[in-house]
Amino acid sequence: KAGVTQTPRYLIKTRGQQVTLSCSPISGHRSVSWYQQTPGQGLQFLFEYFSETQRNKGNFPGRFSGRQFSNSRSEMNVSTLELGDSALYLCASSLETGLLEQYFGPGTRLTVT
Amino acid sequence: QQQVKQSPQSLIVQKGGIPIINCAYENTAFDYFPWYQQFPGKGPALLIAIRPDVSEKKEGRFTISFNKSAKQFSLHIMDSQPGDSATYFCAALISGGSTLGRLYFGRGTQLTVWP
């Protein structure tokens, strides 16, 4: 069974631009969570989606948003990019919302210049 | 505020040694404690996890010890190998309520195993 896939793997953007990242969960998994990983703050939860609904949101500004489609694929969007948004963005999937085992994708490395 | 505190930040052991990574938490609502292994350029991979109703769990060379009263848990890697060199993260989760499904991570431990 294929794992979680994320596209693109690498992205370079300029301050003020916006970006959209994509995540395809493991086949059959319906819950998708997003995390930001930086050397300074570690791994921080962004939000979780299940059945196209946001179930849970971390402490990030409104510039960070996401959505989930009927096939469970998810996208996250960051608008008005700041230098501090440079990070590895990780997507994790699980069978159901709140189910314990979460499986991560390889991440999208975003660099903001 | 870091909900899960992890130590040490880095660890160097010889091949065959038993590195131990420790984590502590305050929120007694946490009821699931996974460990993740991350190699450079990869996402975290689920290694092993424990619920607070057991004190120890083994999977292959990896063992979690859990002390509910002290609110601490640790990862032991038996007979460590150079291929175990990676960053290890502990995490905690509340399996119900408003934070359903949200993992709280420790800051990570960079393990190096010398041949």
Short mmCIF file of N, CA, C and O in Angstrom, two decimals, chain A residues 4 6 23 25-26 29 31-35 47-49 90-94 101-105, chain B residues 36 44 103:
data_model
loop_
_atom_site.label_atom_id
_atom_site.label_comp_id
_atom_site.label_asym_id
_atom_site.label_seq_id
_atom_site.Cartn_x
_atom_site.Cartn_y
_atom_site.Cartn_z
N VAL A 4 1.82 8.03 2.52
CA VAL A 4 1.33 9.39 2.35
C VAL A 4 2.23 10.11 1.34
O VAL A 4 3.46 10.02 1.44
N GLN A 6 3.20 13.77 -0.64
CA GLN A 6 3.06 15.22 -0.56
C GLN A 6 3.72 15.86 -1.77
O GLN A 6 4.80 15.43 -2.18
N CYS A 23 -1.54 17.06 -0.14
CA CYS A 23 -1.29 15.81 0.59
C CYS A 23 -2.30 14.77 0.17
O CYS A 23 -3.52 15.02 0.20
N PRO A 25 -3.49 11.09 1.37
CA PRO A 25 -3.32 10.15 2.47
C PRO A 25 -3.20 8.71 1.96
O PRO A 25 -3.41 8.43 0.78
N ILE A 26 -2.85 7.83 2.88
CA ILE A 26 -2.82 6.40 2.58
C ILE A 26 -4.23 5.98 2.15
O ILE A 26 -5.22 6.45 2.74
N HIS A 29 -7.53 5.89 4.32
CA HIS A 29 -7.45 6.80 5.47
C HIS A 29 -8.30 8.03 5.20
O HIS A 29 -8.26 8.60 4.11
N SER A 31 -8.62 10.68 7.70
CA SER A 31 -8.22 11.83 8.51
C SER A 31 -6.85 12.31 8.07
O SER A 31 -5.93 11.51 7.86
N VAL A 32 -6.70 13.61 7.91
CA VAL A 32 -5.43 14.21 7.53
C VAL A 32 -5.09 15.34 8.50
O VAL A 32 -5.92 16.20 8.76
N SER A 33 -3.87 15.30 9.01
CA SER A 33 -3.38 16.36 9.89
C SER A 33 -2.17 17.00 9.26
O SER A 33 -1.42 16.36 8.53
N TRP A 34 -1.97 18.27 9.58
CA TRP A 34 -0.80 19.01 9.07
C TRP A 34 0.03 19.50 10.25
O TRP A 34 -0.51 19.96 11.27
N TYR A 35 1.36 19.41 10.09
CA TYR A 35 2.30 19.87 11.10
C TYR A 35 3.37 20.72 10.42
O TYR A 35 3.75 20.48 9.29
N PHE A 47 -3.50 21.81 11.78
CA PHE A 47 -4.93 21.48 11.79
C PHE A 47 -5.16 20.05 11.37
O PHE A 47 -4.26 19.39 10.84
N GLU A 48 -6.40 19.58 11.63
CA GLU A 48 -6.78 18.22 11.24
C GLU A 48 -8.12 18.27 10.50
O GLU A 48 -9.02 19.02 10.89
N TYR A 49 -8.22 17.46 9.47
CA TYR A 49 -9.44 17.36 8.69
C TYR A 49 -9.95 15.93 8.66
O TYR A 49 -9.16 14.98 8.59
N LEU A 90 4.57 18.95 7.12
CA LEU A 90 4.31 17.51 7.13
C LEU A 90 2.82 17.24 7.20
O LEU A 90 2.09 17.90 7.92
N CYS A 91 2.44 16.23 6.47
CA CYS A 91 1.06 15.78 6.47
C CYS A 91 1.05 14.38 7.08
O CYS A 91 1.97 13.58 6.83
N ALA A 92 0.06 14.08 7.89
CA ALA A 92 -0.07 12.75 8.49
C ALA A 92 -1.49 12.25 8.25
O ALA A 92 -2.45 13.04 8.30
N SER A 93 -1.62 10.97 8.01
CA SER A 93 -2.98 10.43 7.82
C SER A 93 -3.26 9.31 8.82
O SER A 93 -2.34 8.64 9.31
N SER A 94 -4.52 9.15 9.13
CA SER A 94 -4.96 8.03 9.96
C SER A 94 -6.32 7.58 9.46
O SER A 94 -7.00 8.31 8.74
N GLU A 101 -2.88 5.83 15.53
CA GLU A 101 -1.72 5.71 14.67
C GLU A 101 -1.80 6.72 13.53
O GLU A 101 -2.72 6.68 12.72
N GLN A 102 -0.83 7.62 13.50
CA GLN A 102 -0.75 8.60 12.43
C GLN A 102 0.53 8.35 11.64
O GLN A 102 1.59 8.16 12.23
N TYR A 103 0.41 8.37 10.33
CA TYR A 103 1.53 8.06 9.44
C TYR A 103 1.87 9.29 8.62
O TYR A 103 0.99 9.86 7.97
N PHE A 104 3.14 9.66 8.67
CA PHE A 104 3.57 10.91 8.05
C PHE A 104 4.08 10.72 6.63
O PHE A 104 4.67 9.70 6.29
N GLY A 105 3.89 11.75 5.83
CA GLY A 105 4.51 11.83 4.51
C GLY A 105 5.91 12.40 4.62
O GLY A 105 6.37 12.72 5.71
N TYR B 36 8.49 8.47 17.42
CA TYR B 36 8.73 8.56 15.98
C TYR B 36 10.23 8.64 15.73
O TYR B 36 10.99 9.21 16.52
N PRO B 44 8.66 11.85 9.81
CA PRO B 44 8.74 10.97 10.98
C PRO B 44 8.01 9.65 10.72
O PRO B 44 6.93 9.65 10.12
N LEU B 103 -1.26 15.56 17.97
CA LEU B 103 -0.05 15.07 18.60
C LEU B 103 0.76 16.24 19.16
O LEU B 103 0.98 17.23 18.46
#
